[in-house]
């Protein structure tokens, strides 16, 4: 069983399974207050993991923590800006001290920025996207893998996007930083090759969350139309199920993958 430090006053339901053959895991989900992160936190709790949630938004993050507890697992919300190395390091340290060694890491926090053609795209928005979507993913990998590598165990899923493998008009910052997430995934997967640790990326198509509402609203205001394909938008739970699978032992032969979850829209 993965270390349950089980501090005073921390209840543990026990008995769940995340990684086959291993009872009880500790998961950390960044951006766990949002649509995909929240659905993933709940899915992992139902699979038997205690779940830490890192997010900039305290009320959303706390709400997810309550949902994890309602699923019978321990939860810990930590207000964290993933773009800040000191905050990420402190977050990882607290999770391990309070819940035990992290066995599953969902490097998921991300922002969309604005919709604007590249010649009008604001520099400051581009910089913040680099900080959150790209450096944030790097920092998460760095600090979590620093713990996992000496133990030789653990699994990581980075939330990339179908925007990691194709262009989208008006989304210079988002597309560039999501391409970088795939690059980081591949480097990290190679850096842990030869251990039992795995690092994969999930590439969702459009999913019904606050982020897609914001992008749709921006597109509407600038006179554009965004349409869901025939398959419609995905639900956060559709992505969460695939993330949970990639983190599980069932995916033990999957490393460095770019796993699309888009009803096949990207291959057309
Ligand atoms: P969301 O906006 O509902 O969730 C994002 C969460 O990240 C929010 O709770 C937000 O507070 C948090 N966050 C933002 N900046 C942060 C920071 N600096 N530090 C810590 N937390 C921060 O959006 P959604 O859709 O759940 O996004 C999750 C991930 O999924 C993102 O990486 C996004 O790029 C990716 N994605 C989303 C798609 C969609 O259509 N919704 C499609 C493909 C990928």
Short mmCIF file of C-alpha atoms and ligand atoms in Angstrom, two decimals:
data_model
loop_
_atom_site.label_atom_id
_atom_site.label_comp_id
_atom_site.label_asym_id
_atom_site.label_seq_id
_atom_site.Cartn_x
_atom_site.Cartn_y
_atom_site.Cartn_z
CA UNK A 1 0.00 0.00 0.00
CA UNK A 2 1.22 3.47 -0.80
CA UNK A 3 2.24 5.40 2.28
CA UNK A 4 -0.60 6.82 4.26
CA UNK A 5 0.97 9.14 6.73
CA UNK A 6 -2.59 9.63 8.02
CA UNK A 7 -2.05 12.64 10.21
CA UNK A 8 -4.25 13.28 13.21
CA UNK A 9 -7.86 13.87 12.36
CA UNK A 10 -7.45 12.59 8.80
CA UNK A 11 -9.87 9.81 8.13
CA UNK A 12 -9.04 7.10 5.62
CA UNK A 13 -11.73 4.93 4.12
CA UNK A 14 -9.14 2.48 2.73
CA UNK A 15 -9.65 -0.42 0.38
CA UNK A 16 -9.90 1.37 -2.98
CA UNK A 17 -7.79 0.58 -6.00
CA UNK A 18 -6.21 2.85 -8.52
CA UNK A 19 -3.17 1.00 -9.72
CA UNK A 20 -3.93 -2.69 -10.16
CA UNK A 21 -2.25 -4.70 -7.47
CA UNK A 22 -1.71 -1.63 -5.35
CA UNK A 23 -4.19 -0.56 -2.75
CA UNK A 24 -4.83 3.13 -2.27
CA UNK A 25 -2.99 5.82 -4.15
CA UNK A 26 -2.39 9.49 -3.73
CA UNK A 27 -3.21 11.71 -6.67
CA UNK A 28 -2.42 15.37 -7.27
CA UNK A 29 -4.55 17.22 -9.82
CA UNK A 30 -3.57 20.74 -10.88
CA UNK A 31 -6.41 22.89 -12.14
CA UNK A 32 -8.58 20.56 -10.07
CA UNK A 33 -11.19 23.26 -9.58
CA UNK A 34 -12.05 23.30 -13.28
CA UNK A 35 -14.14 21.09 -15.51
CA UNK A 36 -11.69 18.38 -16.59
CA UNK A 37 -9.61 18.55 -13.40
CA UNK A 38 -12.66 18.24 -11.16
CA UNK A 39 -14.10 15.31 -13.11
CA UNK A 40 -10.69 13.63 -12.93
CA UNK A 41 -10.35 14.22 -9.18
CA UNK A 42 -13.75 12.62 -8.63
CA UNK A 43 -13.00 9.70 -10.98
CA UNK A 44 -9.70 9.00 -9.18
CA UNK A 45 -11.41 9.20 -5.78
CA UNK A 46 -14.01 6.69 -6.95
CA UNK A 47 -11.12 4.46 -8.08
CA UNK A 48 -9.79 4.61 -4.52
CA UNK A 49 -7.28 7.45 -4.51
CA UNK A 50 -6.89 10.19 -1.96
CA UNK A 51 -6.79 13.38 -3.99
CA UNK A 52 -4.98 16.69 -3.61
CA UNK A 53 -6.26 19.57 -5.69
CA UNK A 54 -4.05 22.51 -6.68
CA UNK A 55 -5.78 25.51 -8.20
CA UNK A 56 -5.63 29.30 -8.24
CA UNK A 57 -9.35 29.49 -7.48
CA UNK A 58 -9.97 28.60 -3.84
CA UNK A 59 -13.74 28.29 -3.96
CA UNK A 60 -13.68 25.97 -7.00
CA UNK A 61 -10.82 23.95 -5.53
CA UNK A 62 -12.52 23.57 -2.14
CA UNK A 63 -15.70 22.47 -3.89
CA UNK A 64 -13.81 19.69 -5.68
CA UNK A 65 -12.25 18.66 -2.35
CA UNK A 66 -15.75 18.23 -0.93
CA UNK A 67 -16.72 16.04 -3.89
CA UNK A 68 -13.66 13.85 -3.29
CA UNK A 69 -14.65 13.51 0.37
CA UNK A 70 -18.21 12.68 -0.67
CA UNK A 71 -16.70 9.82 -2.70
CA UNK A 72 -15.20 8.52 0.56
CA UNK A 73 -11.57 9.59 0.12
CA UNK A 74 -9.28 12.07 1.80
CA UNK A 75 -8.96 15.42 0.01
CA UNK A 76 -6.57 18.32 0.31
CA UNK A 77 -6.98 21.65 -1.48
CA UNK A 78 -3.89 23.80 -1.89
CA UNK A 79 -4.12 27.23 -3.48
CA UNK A 80 -1.26 27.15 -5.95
CA UNK A 81 -0.16 29.09 -9.00
CA UNK A 82 1.40 26.42 -11.22
CA UNK A 83 3.51 29.11 -12.91
CA UNK A 84 5.39 29.74 -9.65
CA UNK A 85 8.17 27.23 -8.94
CA UNK A 86 8.29 27.90 -5.19
CA UNK A 87 4.53 27.39 -4.90
CA UNK A 88 4.63 24.16 -6.91
CA UNK A 89 7.50 22.82 -4.79
CA UNK A 90 5.65 23.72 -1.58
CA UNK A 91 2.44 22.14 -2.88
CA UNK A 92 4.12 18.83 -3.75
CA UNK A 93 5.84 18.79 -0.37
CA UNK A 94 2.58 19.38 1.53
CA UNK A 95 0.71 16.73 -0.41
CA UNK A 96 3.37 14.12 0.38
CA UNK A 97 3.54 15.10 4.05
CA UNK A 98 -0.23 15.10 4.50
CA UNK A 99 -1.46 12.34 2.19
CA UNK A 100 1.64 10.27 1.40
CA UNK A 101 3.79 9.68 -1.70
CA UNK A 102 2.16 10.88 -4.91
CA UNK A 103 1.52 7.90 -7.19
CA UNK A 104 -0.63 9.68 -9.78
CA UNK A 105 -0.09 13.21 -11.06
CA UNK A 106 -2.50 15.05 -13.36
CA UNK A 107 -0.67 18.08 -14.74
CA UNK A 108 -3.81 19.76 -15.99
CA UNK A 109 -4.07 23.48 -15.15
CA UNK A 110 -4.30 25.64 -18.23
CA UNK A 111 -5.72 28.87 -19.60
CA UNK A 112 -7.05 29.79 -23.02
CA UNK A 113 -6.01 33.44 -23.43
CA UNK A 114 -7.66 35.51 -26.12
CA UNK A 115 -8.80 34.93 -29.67
CA UNK A 116 -6.93 37.32 -32.01
CA UNK A 117 -5.06 37.01 -35.29
CA UNK A 118 -1.33 36.77 -34.76
CA UNK A 119 -0.56 40.34 -35.90
CA UNK A 120 -2.89 41.63 -33.18
CA UNK A 121 -2.14 39.02 -30.51
CA UNK A 122 -1.10 40.81 -27.26
CA UNK A 123 2.44 40.09 -25.96
CA UNK A 124 1.35 40.00 -22.33
CA UNK A 125 -1.28 37.35 -23.01
CA UNK A 126 1.28 35.27 -24.89
CA UNK A 127 3.69 35.56 -21.95
CA UNK A 128 1.10 34.46 -19.38
CA UNK A 129 0.14 31.46 -21.51
CA UNK A 130 3.79 30.45 -21.65
CA UNK A 131 4.02 30.81 -17.89
CA UNK A 132 0.90 28.78 -17.06
CA UNK A 133 0.46 26.27 -19.88
CA UNK A 134 4.10 25.51 -20.60
CA UNK A 135 6.26 26.48 -17.64
CA UNK A 136 3.53 25.30 -15.28
CA UNK A 137 3.60 21.85 -16.86
CA UNK A 138 7.41 21.82 -16.72
CA UNK A 139 7.40 22.80 -13.03
CA UNK A 140 4.85 20.11 -12.17
CA UNK A 141 6.91 17.46 -13.98
CA UNK A 142 10.11 18.66 -12.35
CA UNK A 143 8.88 18.66 -8.76
CA UNK A 144 6.71 15.53 -8.92
CA UNK A 145 9.24 13.44 -10.86
CA UNK A 146 11.91 14.49 -8.34
CA UNK A 147 9.85 12.52 -5.81
CA UNK A 148 8.81 9.65 -8.06
CA UNK A 149 12.20 8.86 -9.62
CA UNK A 150 13.95 7.81 -6.37
CA UNK A 151 10.94 5.60 -5.59
CA UNK A 152 10.86 4.22 -9.15
CA UNK A 153 7.07 4.34 -9.29
CA UNK A 154 4.24 6.61 -10.37
CA UNK A 155 2.31 7.78 -13.38
CA UNK A 156 1.76 11.22 -14.87
CA UNK A 157 -0.77 12.54 -17.37
CA UNK A 158 -0.34 16.00 -18.85
CA UNK A 159 -3.47 17.61 -20.24
CA UNK A 160 -2.44 18.70 -23.72
CA UNK A 161 -5.05 19.33 -26.44
CA UNK A 162 -5.86 18.57 -30.04
CA UNK A 163 -4.29 22.05 -30.33
CA UNK A 164 -1.01 20.24 -29.56
CA UNK A 165 -1.07 18.64 -33.01
CA UNK A 166 -2.87 21.13 -35.24
CA UNK A 167 -3.22 24.85 -35.78
CA UNK A 168 -6.26 26.92 -34.89
CA UNK A 169 -6.86 30.42 -36.22
CA UNK A 170 -6.64 33.18 -33.62
CA UNK A 171 -5.10 31.03 -30.90
CA UNK A 172 -1.35 31.74 -31.21
CA UNK A 173 -0.66 31.54 -27.48
CA UNK A 174 -2.84 28.53 -26.80
CA UNK A 175 -1.69 26.45 -29.76
CA UNK A 176 2.01 27.26 -29.26
CA UNK A 177 1.93 26.46 -25.55
CA UNK A 178 -0.09 23.26 -26.05
CA UNK A 179 2.37 22.06 -28.71
CA UNK A 180 5.05 22.61 -26.07
CA UNK A 181 3.14 20.40 -23.59
CA UNK A 182 3.51 17.51 -26.02
CA UNK A 183 7.25 18.19 -26.32
CA UNK A 184 7.62 18.21 -22.55
CA UNK A 185 5.64 14.96 -22.32
CA UNK A 186 7.99 13.26 -24.76
CA UNK A 187 11.13 14.49 -23.01
CA UNK A 188 9.85 13.45 -19.57
CA UNK A 189 8.76 10.04 -20.89
CA UNK A 190 12.29 9.48 -22.19
CA UNK A 191 13.86 10.81 -19.01
CA UNK A 192 11.99 8.15 -16.98
CA UNK A 193 12.41 5.35 -19.52
CA UNK A 194 13.86 2.28 -17.82
CA UNK A 195 11.90 2.95 -14.64
CA UNK A 196 8.32 1.90 -13.96
CA UNK A 197 7.25 5.55 -14.18
CA UNK A 198 5.19 6.65 -17.17
CA UNK A 199 4.41 10.09 -18.55
CA UNK A 200 1.62 10.48 -21.12
CA UNK A 201 -0.46 13.26 -22.62
CA UNK A 202 -4.18 13.30 -23.14
CA UNK A 203 -5.35 15.44 -26.09
CA UNK A 204 -9.01 16.40 -25.67
CA UNK A 205 -11.03 17.96 -28.46
CA UNK A 206 -13.56 20.61 -27.35
CA UNK A 207 -15.00 19.78 -23.94
CA UNK A 208 -17.94 21.46 -22.16
CA UNK A 209 -16.12 23.52 -19.53
CA UNK A 210 -15.70 27.18 -18.60
CA UNK A 211 -12.75 27.32 -21.02
CA UNK A 212 -14.73 26.35 -24.10
CA UNK A 213 -17.55 28.73 -23.09
CA UNK A 214 -15.00 31.56 -22.96
CA UNK A 215 -13.57 30.67 -26.38
CA UNK A 216 -17.04 30.36 -27.91
CA UNK A 217 -18.07 33.70 -26.43
CA UNK A 218 -14.92 35.43 -27.75
CA UNK A 219 -15.48 33.93 -31.19
CA UNK A 220 -19.11 35.08 -31.19
CA UNK A 221 -18.13 38.63 -30.25
CA UNK A 222 -15.64 38.80 -33.12
CA UNK A 223 -18.27 37.55 -35.54
CA UNK A 224 -16.92 34.05 -35.89
CA UNK A 225 -18.83 30.87 -35.27
CA UNK A 226 -17.50 27.83 -33.53
CA UNK A 227 -19.41 24.68 -34.07
CA UNK A 228 -19.14 21.37 -32.37
CA UNK A 229 -18.55 18.64 -34.94
CA UNK A 230 -21.06 15.88 -35.54
CA UNK A 231 -19.82 14.21 -32.37
CA UNK A 232 -20.60 17.34 -30.31
CA UNK A 233 -18.50 18.58 -27.42
CA UNK A 234 -17.04 16.07 -25.04
CA UNK A 235 -17.96 16.00 -21.37
CA UNK A 236 -15.31 16.44 -18.66
CA UNK A 237 -16.06 12.87 -17.52
CA UNK A 238 -15.11 11.54 -20.98
CA UNK A 239 -11.62 12.94 -20.52
CA UNK A 240 -11.41 11.94 -16.85
CA UNK A 241 -12.05 8.29 -17.70
CA UNK A 242 -9.17 8.21 -20.16
CA UNK A 243 -6.83 10.00 -17.74
CA UNK A 244 -7.74 7.47 -15.02
CA UNK A 245 -7.01 4.64 -17.45
CA UNK A 246 -3.63 6.10 -18.46
CA UNK A 247 -2.72 6.43 -14.77
CA UNK A 248 -3.76 2.85 -14.03
CA UNK A 249 -1.68 -0.26 -14.27
CA UNK A 250 -3.79 -1.32 -17.25
CA UNK A 251 -1.77 1.23 -19.23
CA UNK A 252 1.57 -0.04 -17.93
CA UNK A 253 2.96 -0.39 -21.46
CA UNK A 254 1.91 3.14 -22.47
CA UNK A 255 4.61 5.81 -22.14
CA UNK A 256 5.10 9.04 -24.05
CA UNK A 257 1.76 8.70 -25.82
CA UNK A 258 -0.29 11.55 -27.29
CA UNK A 259 -3.73 10.10 -26.59
CA UNK A 260 -6.48 11.96 -28.45
CA UNK A 261 -9.98 12.01 -26.93
CA UNK A 262 -11.93 13.81 -29.63
CA UNK A 263 -14.30 11.31 -31.25
CA UNK A 264 -11.87 11.04 -34.14
CA UNK A 265 -12.18 14.65 -35.29
CA UNK A 266 -8.44 15.27 -35.48
CA UNK A 267 -7.65 12.42 -37.87
CA UNK A 268 -9.99 13.70 -40.59
P1 LIG B 1 -11.33 25.23 -16.75
O1 LIG B 1 -11.10 26.66 -17.01
O2 LIG B 1 -12.67 24.76 -16.30
O3 LIG B 1 -10.26 24.66 -15.71
C1 LIG B 1 -8.96 25.13 -15.60
C2 LIG B 1 -8.60 25.24 -14.12
O4 LIG B 1 -7.23 25.63 -14.02
C3 LIG B 1 -9.44 26.32 -13.41
O5 LIG B 1 -9.98 25.79 -12.22
C4 LIG B 1 -8.41 27.42 -13.13
O6 LIG B 1 -8.68 28.13 -11.93
C5 LIG B 1 -7.13 26.62 -13.03
N1 LIG B 1 -5.95 27.45 -13.28
C6 LIG B 1 -5.78 28.38 -14.25
N2 LIG B 1 -4.58 28.94 -14.14
C7 LIG B 1 -3.96 28.35 -13.08
C8 LIG B 1 -2.70 28.51 -12.47
N3 LIG B 1 -1.80 29.42 -12.91
N4 LIG B 1 -2.41 27.74 -11.40
C9 LIG B 1 -3.31 26.84 -10.92
N5 LIG B 1 -4.51 26.65 -11.46
C10 LIG B 1 -4.84 27.40 -12.53
O7 LIG B 1 -10.96 24.49 -18.11
P2 LIG B 1 -10.80 22.96 -18.53
O8 LIG B 1 -11.39 22.85 -19.86
O9 LIG B 1 -11.20 22.04 -17.45
O10 LIG B 1 -9.19 22.91 -18.71
C11 LIG B 1 -8.36 21.93 -18.14
C12 LIG B 1 -7.24 21.61 -19.11
O11 LIG B 1 -7.82 21.00 -20.26
C13 LIG B 1 -6.46 22.82 -19.62
O12 LIG B 1 -5.09 22.52 -19.65
C14 LIG B 1 -7.00 23.01 -21.03
O13 LIG B 1 -6.07 23.64 -21.86
C15 LIG B 1 -7.25 21.57 -21.42
N6 LIG B 1 -8.15 21.39 -22.55
C16 LIG B 1 -9.45 21.84 -22.50
C17 LIG B 1 -10.28 21.67 -23.59
C18 LIG B 1 -11.69 22.17 -23.60
O14 LIG B 1 -12.30 22.21 -24.67
N7 LIG B 1 -12.27 22.55 -22.49
C19 LIG B 1 -9.81 20.98 -24.81
C20 LIG B 1 -8.45 20.52 -24.74
C21 LIG B 1 -7.67 20.72 -23.64
#
